[in-house]
PDB file of C-alpha atoms and ligand atoms in Angstrom:
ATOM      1  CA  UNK A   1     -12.642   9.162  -0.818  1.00 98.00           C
ATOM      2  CA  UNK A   2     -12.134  10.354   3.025  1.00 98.00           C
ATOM      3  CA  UNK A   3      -8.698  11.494   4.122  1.00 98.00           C
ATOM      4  CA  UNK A   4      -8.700  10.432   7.850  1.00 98.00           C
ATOM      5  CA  UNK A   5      -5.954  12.068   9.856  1.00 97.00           C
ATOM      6  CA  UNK A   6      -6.633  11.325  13.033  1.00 97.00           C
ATOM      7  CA  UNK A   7      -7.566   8.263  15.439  1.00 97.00           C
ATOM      8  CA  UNK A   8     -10.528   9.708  16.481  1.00 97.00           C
ATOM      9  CA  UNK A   9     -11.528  10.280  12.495  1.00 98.00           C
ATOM     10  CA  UNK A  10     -11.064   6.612  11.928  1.00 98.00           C
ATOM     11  CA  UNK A  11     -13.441   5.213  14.620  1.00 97.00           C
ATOM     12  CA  UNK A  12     -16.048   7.899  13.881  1.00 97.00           C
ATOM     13  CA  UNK A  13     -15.881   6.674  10.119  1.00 98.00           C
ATOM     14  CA  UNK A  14     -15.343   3.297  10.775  1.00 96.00           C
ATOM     15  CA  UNK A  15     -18.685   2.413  12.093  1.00 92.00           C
ATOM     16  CA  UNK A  16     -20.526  -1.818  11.794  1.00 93.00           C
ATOM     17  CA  UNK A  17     -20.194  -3.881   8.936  1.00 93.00           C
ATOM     18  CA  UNK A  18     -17.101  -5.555   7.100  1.00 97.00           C
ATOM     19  CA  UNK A  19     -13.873  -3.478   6.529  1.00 98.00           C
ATOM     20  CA  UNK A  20     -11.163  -4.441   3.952  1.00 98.00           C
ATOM     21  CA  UNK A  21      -7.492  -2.831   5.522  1.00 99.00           C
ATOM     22  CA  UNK A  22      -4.060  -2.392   3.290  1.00 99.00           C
ATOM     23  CA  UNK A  23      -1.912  -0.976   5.775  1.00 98.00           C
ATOM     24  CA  UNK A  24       1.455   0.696   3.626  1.00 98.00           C
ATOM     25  CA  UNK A  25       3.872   2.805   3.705  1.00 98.00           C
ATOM     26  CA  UNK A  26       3.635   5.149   0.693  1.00 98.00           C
ATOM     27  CA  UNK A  27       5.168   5.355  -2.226  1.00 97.00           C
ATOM     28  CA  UNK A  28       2.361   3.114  -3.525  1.00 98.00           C
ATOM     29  CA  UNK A  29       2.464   1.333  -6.523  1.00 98.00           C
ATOM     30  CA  UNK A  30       0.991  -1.382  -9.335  1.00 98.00           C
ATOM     31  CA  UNK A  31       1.107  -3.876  -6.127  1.00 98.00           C
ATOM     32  CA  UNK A  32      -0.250  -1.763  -3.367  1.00 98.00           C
ATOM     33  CA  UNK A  33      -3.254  -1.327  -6.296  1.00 98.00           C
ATOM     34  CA  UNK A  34      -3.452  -5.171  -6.538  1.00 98.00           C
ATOM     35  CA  UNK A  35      -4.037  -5.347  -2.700  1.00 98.00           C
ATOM     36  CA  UNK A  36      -6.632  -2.301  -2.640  1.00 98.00           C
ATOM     37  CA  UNK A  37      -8.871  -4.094  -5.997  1.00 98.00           C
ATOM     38  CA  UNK A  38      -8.707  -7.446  -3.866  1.00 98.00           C
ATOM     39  CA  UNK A  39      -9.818  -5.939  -0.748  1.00 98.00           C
ATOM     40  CA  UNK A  40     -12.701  -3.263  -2.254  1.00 98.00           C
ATOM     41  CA  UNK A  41     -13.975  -6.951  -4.169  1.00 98.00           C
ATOM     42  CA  UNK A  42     -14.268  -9.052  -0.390  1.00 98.00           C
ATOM     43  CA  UNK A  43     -15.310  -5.764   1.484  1.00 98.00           C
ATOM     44  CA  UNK A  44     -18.311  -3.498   1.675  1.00 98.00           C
ATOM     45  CA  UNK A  45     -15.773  -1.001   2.500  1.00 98.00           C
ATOM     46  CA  UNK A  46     -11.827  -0.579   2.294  1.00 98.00           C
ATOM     47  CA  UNK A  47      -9.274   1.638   3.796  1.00 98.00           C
ATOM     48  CA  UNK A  48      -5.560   2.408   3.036  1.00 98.00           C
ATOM     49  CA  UNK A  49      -3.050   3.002   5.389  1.00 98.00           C
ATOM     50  CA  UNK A  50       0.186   5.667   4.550  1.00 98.00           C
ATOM     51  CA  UNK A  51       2.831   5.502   7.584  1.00 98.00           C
ATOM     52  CA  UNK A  52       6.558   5.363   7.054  1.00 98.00           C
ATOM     53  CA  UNK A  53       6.662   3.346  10.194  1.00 98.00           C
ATOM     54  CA  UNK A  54      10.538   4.692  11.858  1.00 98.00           C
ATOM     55  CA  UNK A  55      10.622   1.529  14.270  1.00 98.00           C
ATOM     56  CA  UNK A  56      11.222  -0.901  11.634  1.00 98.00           C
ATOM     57  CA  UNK A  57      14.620   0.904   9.942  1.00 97.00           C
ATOM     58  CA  UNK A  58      17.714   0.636  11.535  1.00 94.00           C
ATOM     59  CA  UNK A  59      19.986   3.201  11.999  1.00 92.00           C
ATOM     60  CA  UNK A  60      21.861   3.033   8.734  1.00 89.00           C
ATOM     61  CA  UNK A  61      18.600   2.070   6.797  1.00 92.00           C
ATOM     62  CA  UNK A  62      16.452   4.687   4.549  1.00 88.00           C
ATOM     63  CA  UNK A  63      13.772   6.024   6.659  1.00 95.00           C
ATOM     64  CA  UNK A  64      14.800   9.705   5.810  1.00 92.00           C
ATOM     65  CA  UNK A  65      15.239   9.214   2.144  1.00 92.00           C
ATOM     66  CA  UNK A  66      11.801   6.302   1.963  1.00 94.00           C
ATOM     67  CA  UNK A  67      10.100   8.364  -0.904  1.00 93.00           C
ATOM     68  CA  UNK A  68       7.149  10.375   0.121  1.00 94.00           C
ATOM     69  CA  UNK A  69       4.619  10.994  -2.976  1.00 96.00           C
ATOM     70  CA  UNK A  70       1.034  11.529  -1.121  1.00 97.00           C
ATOM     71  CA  UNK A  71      -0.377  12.915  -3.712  1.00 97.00           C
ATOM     72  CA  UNK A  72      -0.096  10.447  -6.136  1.00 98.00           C
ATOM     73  CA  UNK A  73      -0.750   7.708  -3.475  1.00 98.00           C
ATOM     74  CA  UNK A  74      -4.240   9.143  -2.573  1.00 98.00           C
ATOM     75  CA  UNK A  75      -5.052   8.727  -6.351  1.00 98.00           C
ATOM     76  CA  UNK A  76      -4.216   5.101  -6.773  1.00 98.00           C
ATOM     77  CA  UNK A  77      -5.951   4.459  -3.854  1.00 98.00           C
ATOM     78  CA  UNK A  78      -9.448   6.185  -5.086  1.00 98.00           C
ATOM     79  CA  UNK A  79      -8.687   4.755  -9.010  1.00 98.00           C
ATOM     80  CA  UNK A  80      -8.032   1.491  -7.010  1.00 98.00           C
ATOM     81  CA  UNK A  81     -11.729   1.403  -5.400  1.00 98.00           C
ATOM     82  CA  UNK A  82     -10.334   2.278  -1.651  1.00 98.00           C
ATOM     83  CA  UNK A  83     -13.440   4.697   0.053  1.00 98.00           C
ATOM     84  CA  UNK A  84     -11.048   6.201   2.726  1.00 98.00           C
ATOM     85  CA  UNK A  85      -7.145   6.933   3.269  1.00 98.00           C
ATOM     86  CA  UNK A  86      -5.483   7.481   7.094  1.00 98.00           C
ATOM     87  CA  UNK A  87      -2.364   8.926   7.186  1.00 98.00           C
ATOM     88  CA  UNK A  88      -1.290   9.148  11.006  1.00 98.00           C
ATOM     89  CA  UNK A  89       1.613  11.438  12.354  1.00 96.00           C
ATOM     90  CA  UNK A  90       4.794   9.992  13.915  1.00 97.00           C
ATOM     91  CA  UNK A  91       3.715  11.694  17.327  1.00 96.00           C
ATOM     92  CA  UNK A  92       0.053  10.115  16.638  1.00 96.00           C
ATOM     93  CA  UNK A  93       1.324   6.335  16.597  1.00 98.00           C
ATOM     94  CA  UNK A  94       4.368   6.631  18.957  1.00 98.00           C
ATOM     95  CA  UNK A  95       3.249   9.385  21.762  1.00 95.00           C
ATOM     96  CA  UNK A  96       5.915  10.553  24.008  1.00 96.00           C
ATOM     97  CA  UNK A  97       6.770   7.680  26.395  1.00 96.00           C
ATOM     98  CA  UNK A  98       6.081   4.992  24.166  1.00 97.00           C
ATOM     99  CA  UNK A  99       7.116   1.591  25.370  1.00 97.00           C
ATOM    100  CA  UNK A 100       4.864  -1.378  24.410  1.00 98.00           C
ATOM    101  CA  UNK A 101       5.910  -3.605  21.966  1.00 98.00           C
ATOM    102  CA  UNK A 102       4.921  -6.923  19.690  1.00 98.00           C
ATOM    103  CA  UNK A 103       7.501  -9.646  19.211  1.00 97.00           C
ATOM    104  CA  UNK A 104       6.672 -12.744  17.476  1.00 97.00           C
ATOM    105  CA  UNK A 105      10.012 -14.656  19.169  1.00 95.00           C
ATOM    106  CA  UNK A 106      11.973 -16.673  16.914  1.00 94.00           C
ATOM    107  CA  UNK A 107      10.549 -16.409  12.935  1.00 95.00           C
ATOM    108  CA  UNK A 108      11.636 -12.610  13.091  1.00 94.00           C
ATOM    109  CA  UNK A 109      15.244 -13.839  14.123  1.00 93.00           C
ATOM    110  CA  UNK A 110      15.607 -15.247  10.359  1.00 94.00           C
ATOM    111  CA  UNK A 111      16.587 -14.096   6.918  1.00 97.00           C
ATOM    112  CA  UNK A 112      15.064 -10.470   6.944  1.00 96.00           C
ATOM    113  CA  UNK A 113      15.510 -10.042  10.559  1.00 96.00           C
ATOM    114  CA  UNK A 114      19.632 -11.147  10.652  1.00 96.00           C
ATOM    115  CA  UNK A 115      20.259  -8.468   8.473  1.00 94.00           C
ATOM    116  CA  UNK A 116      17.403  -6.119   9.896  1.00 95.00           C
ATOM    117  CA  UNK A 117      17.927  -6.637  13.841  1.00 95.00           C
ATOM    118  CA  UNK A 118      14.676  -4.781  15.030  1.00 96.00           C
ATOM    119  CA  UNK A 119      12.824  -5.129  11.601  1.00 97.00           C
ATOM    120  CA  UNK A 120      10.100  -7.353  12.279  1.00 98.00           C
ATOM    121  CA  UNK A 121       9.151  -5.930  16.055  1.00 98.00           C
ATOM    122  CA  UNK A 122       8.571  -2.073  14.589  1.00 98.00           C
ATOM    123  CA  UNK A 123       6.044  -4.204  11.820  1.00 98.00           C
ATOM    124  CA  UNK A 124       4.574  -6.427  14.226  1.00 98.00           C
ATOM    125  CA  UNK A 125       3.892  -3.559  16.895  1.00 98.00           C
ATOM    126  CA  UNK A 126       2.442  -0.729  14.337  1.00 98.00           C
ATOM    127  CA  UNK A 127       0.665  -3.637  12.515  1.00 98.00           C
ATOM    128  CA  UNK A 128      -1.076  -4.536  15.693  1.00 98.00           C
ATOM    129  CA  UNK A 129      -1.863  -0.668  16.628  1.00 98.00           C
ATOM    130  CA  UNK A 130      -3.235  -0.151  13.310  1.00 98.00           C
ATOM    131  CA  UNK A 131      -5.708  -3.236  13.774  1.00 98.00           C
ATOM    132  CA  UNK A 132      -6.806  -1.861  17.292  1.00 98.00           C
ATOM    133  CA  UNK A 133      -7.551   1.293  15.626  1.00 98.00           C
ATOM    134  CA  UNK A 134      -9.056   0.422  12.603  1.00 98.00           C
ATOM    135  CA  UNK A 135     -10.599  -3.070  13.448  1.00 98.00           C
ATOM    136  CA  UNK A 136     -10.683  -4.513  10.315  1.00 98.00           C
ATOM    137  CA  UNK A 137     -12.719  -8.129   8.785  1.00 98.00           C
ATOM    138  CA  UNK A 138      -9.686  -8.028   6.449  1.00 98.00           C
ATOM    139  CA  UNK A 139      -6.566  -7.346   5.858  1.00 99.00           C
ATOM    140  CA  UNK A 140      -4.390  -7.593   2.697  1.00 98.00           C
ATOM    141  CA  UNK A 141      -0.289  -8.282   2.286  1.00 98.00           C
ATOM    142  CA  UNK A 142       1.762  -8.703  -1.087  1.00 98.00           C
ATOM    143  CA  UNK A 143       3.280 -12.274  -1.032  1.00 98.00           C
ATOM    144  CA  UNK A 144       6.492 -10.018  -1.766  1.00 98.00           C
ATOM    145  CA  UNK A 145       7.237 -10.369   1.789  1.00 98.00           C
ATOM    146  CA  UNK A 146       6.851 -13.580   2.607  1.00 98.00           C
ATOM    147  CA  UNK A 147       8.402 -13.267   6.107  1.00 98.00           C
ATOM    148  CA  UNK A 148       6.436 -10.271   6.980  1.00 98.00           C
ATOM    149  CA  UNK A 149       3.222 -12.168   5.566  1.00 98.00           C
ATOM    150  CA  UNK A 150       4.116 -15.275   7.969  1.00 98.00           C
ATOM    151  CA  UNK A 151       5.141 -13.786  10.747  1.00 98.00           C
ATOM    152  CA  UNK A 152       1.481 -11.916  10.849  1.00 98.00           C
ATOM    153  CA  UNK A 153       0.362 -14.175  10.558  1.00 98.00           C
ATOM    154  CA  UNK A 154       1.459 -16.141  13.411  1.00 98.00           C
ATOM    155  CA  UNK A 155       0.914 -12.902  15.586  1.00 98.00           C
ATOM    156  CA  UNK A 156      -2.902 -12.865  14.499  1.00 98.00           C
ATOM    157  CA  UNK A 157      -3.127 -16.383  15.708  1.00 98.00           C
ATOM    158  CA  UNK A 158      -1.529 -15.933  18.992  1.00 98.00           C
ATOM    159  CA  UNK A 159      -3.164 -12.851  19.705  1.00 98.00           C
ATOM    160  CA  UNK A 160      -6.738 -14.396  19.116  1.00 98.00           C
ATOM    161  CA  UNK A 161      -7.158 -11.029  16.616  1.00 98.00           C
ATOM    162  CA  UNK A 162     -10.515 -11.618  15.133  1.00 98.00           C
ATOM    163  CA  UNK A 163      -8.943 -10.097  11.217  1.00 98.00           C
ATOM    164  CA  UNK A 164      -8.578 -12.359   8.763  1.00 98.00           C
ATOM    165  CA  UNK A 165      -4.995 -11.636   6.653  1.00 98.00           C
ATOM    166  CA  UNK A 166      -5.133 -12.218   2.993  1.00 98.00           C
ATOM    167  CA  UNK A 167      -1.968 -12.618   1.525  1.00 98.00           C
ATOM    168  CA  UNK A 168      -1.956 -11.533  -2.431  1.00 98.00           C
ATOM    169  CA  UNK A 169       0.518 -12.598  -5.193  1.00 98.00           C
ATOM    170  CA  UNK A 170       3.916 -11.002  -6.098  1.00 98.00           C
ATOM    171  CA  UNK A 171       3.172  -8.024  -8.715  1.00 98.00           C
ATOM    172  CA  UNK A 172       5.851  -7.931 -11.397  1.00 98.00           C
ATOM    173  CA  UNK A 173       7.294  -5.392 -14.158  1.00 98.00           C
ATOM    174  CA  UNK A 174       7.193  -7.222 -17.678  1.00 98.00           C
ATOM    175  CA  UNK A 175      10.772  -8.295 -17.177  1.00 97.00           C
ATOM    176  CA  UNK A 176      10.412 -10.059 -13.846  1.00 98.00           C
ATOM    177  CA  UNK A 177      11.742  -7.860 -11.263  1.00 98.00           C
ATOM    178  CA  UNK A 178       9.267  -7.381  -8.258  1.00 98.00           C
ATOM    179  CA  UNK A 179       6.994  -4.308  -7.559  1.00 98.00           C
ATOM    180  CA  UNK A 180       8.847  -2.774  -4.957  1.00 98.00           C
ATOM    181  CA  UNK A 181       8.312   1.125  -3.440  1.00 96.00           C
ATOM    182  CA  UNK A 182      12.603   1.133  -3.114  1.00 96.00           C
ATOM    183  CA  UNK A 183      12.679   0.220  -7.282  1.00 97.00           C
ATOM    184  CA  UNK A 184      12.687   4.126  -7.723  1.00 96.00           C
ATOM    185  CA  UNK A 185      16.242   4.118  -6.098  1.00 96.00           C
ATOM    186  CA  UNK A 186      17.867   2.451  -8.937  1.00 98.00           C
ATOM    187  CA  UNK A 187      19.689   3.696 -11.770  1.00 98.00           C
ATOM    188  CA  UNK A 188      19.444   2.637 -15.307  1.00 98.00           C
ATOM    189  CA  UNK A 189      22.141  -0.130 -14.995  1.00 98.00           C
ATOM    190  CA  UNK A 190      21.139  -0.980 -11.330  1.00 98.00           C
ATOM    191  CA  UNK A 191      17.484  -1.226 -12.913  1.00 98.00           C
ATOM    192  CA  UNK A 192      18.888  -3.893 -15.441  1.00 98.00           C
ATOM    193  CA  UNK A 193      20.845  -5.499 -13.365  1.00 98.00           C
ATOM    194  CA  UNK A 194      18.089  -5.582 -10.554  1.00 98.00           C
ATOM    195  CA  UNK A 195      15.921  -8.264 -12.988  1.00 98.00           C
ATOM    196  CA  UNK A 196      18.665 -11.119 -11.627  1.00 98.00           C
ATOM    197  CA  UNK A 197      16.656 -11.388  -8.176  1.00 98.00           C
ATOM    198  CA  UNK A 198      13.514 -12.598 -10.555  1.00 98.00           C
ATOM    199  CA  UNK A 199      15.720 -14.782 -13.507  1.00 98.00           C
ATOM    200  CA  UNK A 200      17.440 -16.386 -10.310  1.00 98.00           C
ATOM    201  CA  UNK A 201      14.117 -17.789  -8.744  1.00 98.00           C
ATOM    202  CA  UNK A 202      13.140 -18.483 -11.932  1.00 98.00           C
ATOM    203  CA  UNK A 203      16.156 -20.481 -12.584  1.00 98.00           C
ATOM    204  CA  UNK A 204      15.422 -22.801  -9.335  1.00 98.00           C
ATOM    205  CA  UNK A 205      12.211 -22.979  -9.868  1.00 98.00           C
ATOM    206  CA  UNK A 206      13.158 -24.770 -13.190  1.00 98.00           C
ATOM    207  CA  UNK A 207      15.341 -27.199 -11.299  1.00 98.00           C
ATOM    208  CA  UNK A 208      12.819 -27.973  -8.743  1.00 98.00           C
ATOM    209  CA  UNK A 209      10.433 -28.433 -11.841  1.00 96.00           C
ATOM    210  CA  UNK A 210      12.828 -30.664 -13.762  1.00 97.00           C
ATOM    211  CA  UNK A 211      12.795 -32.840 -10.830  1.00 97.00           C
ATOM    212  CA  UNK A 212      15.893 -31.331  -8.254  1.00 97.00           C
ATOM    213  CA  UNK A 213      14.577 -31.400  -4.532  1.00 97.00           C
ATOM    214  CA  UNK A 214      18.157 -31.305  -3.165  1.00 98.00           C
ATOM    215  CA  UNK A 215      18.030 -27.977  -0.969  1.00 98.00           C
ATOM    216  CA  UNK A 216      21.834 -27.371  -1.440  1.00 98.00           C
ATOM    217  CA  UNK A 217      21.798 -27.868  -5.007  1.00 98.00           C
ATOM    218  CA  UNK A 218      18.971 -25.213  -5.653  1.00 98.00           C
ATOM    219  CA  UNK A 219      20.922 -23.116  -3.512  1.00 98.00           C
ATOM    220  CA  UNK A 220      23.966 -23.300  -5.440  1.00 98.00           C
ATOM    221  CA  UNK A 221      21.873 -22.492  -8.259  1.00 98.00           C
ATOM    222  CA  UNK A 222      20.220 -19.111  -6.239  1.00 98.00           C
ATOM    223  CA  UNK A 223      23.690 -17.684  -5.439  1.00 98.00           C
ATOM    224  CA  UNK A 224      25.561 -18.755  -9.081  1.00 98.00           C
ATOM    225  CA  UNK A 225      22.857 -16.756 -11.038  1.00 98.00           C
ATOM    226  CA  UNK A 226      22.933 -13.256  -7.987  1.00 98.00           C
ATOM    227  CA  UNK A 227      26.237 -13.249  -8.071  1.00 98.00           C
ATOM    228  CA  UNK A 228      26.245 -12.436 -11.840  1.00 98.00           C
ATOM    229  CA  UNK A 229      23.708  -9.958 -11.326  1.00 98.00           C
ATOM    230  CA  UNK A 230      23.830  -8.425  -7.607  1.00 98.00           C
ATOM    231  CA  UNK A 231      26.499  -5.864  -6.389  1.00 98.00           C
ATOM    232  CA  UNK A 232      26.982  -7.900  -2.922  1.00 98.00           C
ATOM    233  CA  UNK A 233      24.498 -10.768  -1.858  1.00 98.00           C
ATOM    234  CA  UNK A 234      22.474 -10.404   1.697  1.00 98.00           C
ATOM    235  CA  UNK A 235      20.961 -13.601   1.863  1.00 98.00           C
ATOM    236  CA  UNK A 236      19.583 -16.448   0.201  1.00 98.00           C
ATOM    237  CA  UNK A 237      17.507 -19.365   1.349  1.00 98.00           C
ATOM    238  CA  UNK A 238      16.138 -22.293   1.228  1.00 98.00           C
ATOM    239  CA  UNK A 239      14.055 -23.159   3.986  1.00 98.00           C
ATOM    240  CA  UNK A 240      10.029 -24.352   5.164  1.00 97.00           C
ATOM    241  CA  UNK A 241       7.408 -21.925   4.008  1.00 97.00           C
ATOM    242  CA  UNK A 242       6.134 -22.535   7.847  1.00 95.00           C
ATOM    243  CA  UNK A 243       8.914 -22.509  10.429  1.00 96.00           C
ATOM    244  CA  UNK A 244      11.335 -20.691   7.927  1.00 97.00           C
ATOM    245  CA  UNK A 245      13.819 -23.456   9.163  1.00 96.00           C
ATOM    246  CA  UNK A 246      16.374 -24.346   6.561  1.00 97.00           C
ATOM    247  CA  UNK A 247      15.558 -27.737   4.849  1.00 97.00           C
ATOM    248  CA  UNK A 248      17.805 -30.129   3.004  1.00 97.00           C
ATOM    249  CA  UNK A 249      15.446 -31.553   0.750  1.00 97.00           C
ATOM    250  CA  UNK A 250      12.333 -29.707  -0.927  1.00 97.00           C
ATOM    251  CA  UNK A 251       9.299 -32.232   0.580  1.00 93.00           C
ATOM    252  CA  UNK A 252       6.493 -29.796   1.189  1.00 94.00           C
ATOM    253  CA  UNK A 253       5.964 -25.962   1.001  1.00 97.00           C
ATOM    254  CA  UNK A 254       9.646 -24.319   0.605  1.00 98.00           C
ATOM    255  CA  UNK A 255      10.375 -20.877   0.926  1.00 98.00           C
ATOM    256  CA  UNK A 256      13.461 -19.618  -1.448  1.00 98.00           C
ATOM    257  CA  UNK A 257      14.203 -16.188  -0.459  1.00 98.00           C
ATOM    258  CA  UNK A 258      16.808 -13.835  -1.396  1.00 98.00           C
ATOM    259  CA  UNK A 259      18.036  -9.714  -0.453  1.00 98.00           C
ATOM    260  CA  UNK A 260      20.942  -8.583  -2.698  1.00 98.00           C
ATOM    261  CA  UNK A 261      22.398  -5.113  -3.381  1.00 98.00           C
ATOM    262  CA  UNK A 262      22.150  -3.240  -6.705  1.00 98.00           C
ATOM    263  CA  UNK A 263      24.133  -0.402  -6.089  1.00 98.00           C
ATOM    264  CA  UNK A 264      23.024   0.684  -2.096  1.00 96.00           C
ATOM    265  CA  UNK A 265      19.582  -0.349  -2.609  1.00 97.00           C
ATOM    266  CA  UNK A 266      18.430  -3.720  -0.833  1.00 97.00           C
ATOM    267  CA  UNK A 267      15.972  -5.687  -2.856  1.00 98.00           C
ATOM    268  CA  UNK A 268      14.010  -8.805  -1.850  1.00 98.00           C
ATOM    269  CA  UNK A 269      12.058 -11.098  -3.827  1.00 98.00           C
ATOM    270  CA  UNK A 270      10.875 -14.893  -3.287  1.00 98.00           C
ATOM    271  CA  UNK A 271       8.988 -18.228  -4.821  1.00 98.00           C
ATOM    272  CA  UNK A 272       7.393 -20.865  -3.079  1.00 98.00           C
ATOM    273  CA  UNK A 273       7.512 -24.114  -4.100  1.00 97.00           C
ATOM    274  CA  UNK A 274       6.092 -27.485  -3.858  1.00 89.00           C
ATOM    275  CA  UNK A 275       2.809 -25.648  -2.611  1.00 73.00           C
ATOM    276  CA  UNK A 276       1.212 -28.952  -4.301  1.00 59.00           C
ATOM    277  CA  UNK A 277       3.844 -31.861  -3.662  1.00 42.00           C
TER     278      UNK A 277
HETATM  279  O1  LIG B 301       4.817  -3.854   4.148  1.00 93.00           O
HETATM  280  C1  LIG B 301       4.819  -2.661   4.538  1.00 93.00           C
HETATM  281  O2  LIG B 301       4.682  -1.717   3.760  1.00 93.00           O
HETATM  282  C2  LIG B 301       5.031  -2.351   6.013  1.00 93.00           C
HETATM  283  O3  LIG B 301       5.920  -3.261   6.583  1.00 93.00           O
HETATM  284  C3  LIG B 301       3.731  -2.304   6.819  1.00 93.00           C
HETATM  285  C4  LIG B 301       3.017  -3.651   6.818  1.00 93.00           C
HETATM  286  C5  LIG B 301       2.803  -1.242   6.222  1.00 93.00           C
HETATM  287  C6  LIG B 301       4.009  -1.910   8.268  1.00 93.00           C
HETATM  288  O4  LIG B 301       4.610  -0.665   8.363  1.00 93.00           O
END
């Protein structure tokens, strides 16, 4: 496996033929792998991505404490079938005088982005100067982030990017909770206590199943089961997997999302449902 360091590494390796890209942040884990296997199946080739991008923390977020474990990362990604890793500087990405940005207007205002003012503009512009360096056929998101996911979606689109984004299911620990790099933050009882954000879907998606399509009532049912779990809610929503616009009946593809604290760590997790409705 190549360890690329530099721009100028990356083009001279890149060279013709398909490309499979999981840009990350470190910390990788059983759902970074799931991205990497999907993209070394589609691709003749795949590379990984490590950045802990600062644009996209706030100030009072965890960019200094995001957990760092190279070592281990460059070994999922070779046991996970990726050919090369590139792990940019700061100063590489961001160069003194840095002032160009991506904003897809509006869908980055939402969920996420209330509580993450900024957020989705820091993904959106290294995303896009990632792609310009790497030009890839593919590239591969968890499902985790379904906001992130959409919004790139829409920014591939209006940009005319010739990349195709594959968007891969939510990874899970036996007991439900999500695959998430920030999991290692929790202590034991947070770590119990962190499996509500899964049970709680769960529980709407039962309602929705058992025939409920009344937005506020699912709702009700989102918050009821956090609160018993969470130590202070974020957000939860019900709202169109397209526009992320809140709905008040479940008639088509609905996005229930929900961020709650366990302890000081922020956790996310989300279903879809009515996908076939
Ligand atoms: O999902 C992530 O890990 C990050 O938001 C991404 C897409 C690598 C951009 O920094």
């Amino acid at each position: 496996m190549h360890i690329l360091n530099t721009v100028e590494e990356v083009r001279a390796w890149r060279g013709d033929g398909n490309l499979g890209f999981v840009p990350t942040m470190g910390a990788l884990h059983e759902g970074h792998a799931s991205l990497i296997r999907a993209s070394a199946a589609d691709n003749e080739r795949t590379v990984v991505s490590i950045f802990v991008n600062p644009t996209q923390f706030g100030p009072n977020e965890d960019l200094d404490k995001y957990p760092r474990t190279l070592d281990a990362d460059f070994k999922l990604c070779e046991a996970a079938g990726a050919d090369a890793v590139f792990t940019p500087d700061r100063a590489m990405i961001y160069r003194p005088g840095f002032c160009t940005w991506v904003e897809v207007e509006g869908l980055g205002d939402r969920l996420c982005g209330a509580s993450r003012p900024g957020h989705f503009r820091g993904v959106t512009t290294v995303v896009s100067k990632l792609f310009n360096i790497v030009r890839p056929t593919r590239a591969y998101f968890g499902q985790k982030d379904a906001q992130q996911a959409l919004i790139l979606k829409r920014m591939t689109a209006d940009l005319n990017l010739p990349i195709k984004l594959v968007i891969c299911p939510i990874i899970r620990e036996p007991d439900g909770l999500a695959m998430s790099s920030r999991n290692r933050y929790l202590s034991e009882d947070e770590r119990k206590r962190a499996v509500g954000l899964s049970k709680a879907l769960g529980e709407v998606q039962k309602l929705f199943e058992s025939g409920t399509r009344t937005a506020g009532v699912l709702h009700g049912q989102l918050v009821t089961v956090l609160d018993d779990y969470a130590d202070k809610l974020d957000y939860a929503e019900v709202v169109s997997a397209e526009t992320l616009e809140p709905v008040l009946e479940v008639n088509g593809p609905t996005l229930v999302a929900a961020a709650a604290f366990f302890g000081s760590t922020r956790l996310i997790d989300n279903v879809i449902l009515g996908l076939r409705a």
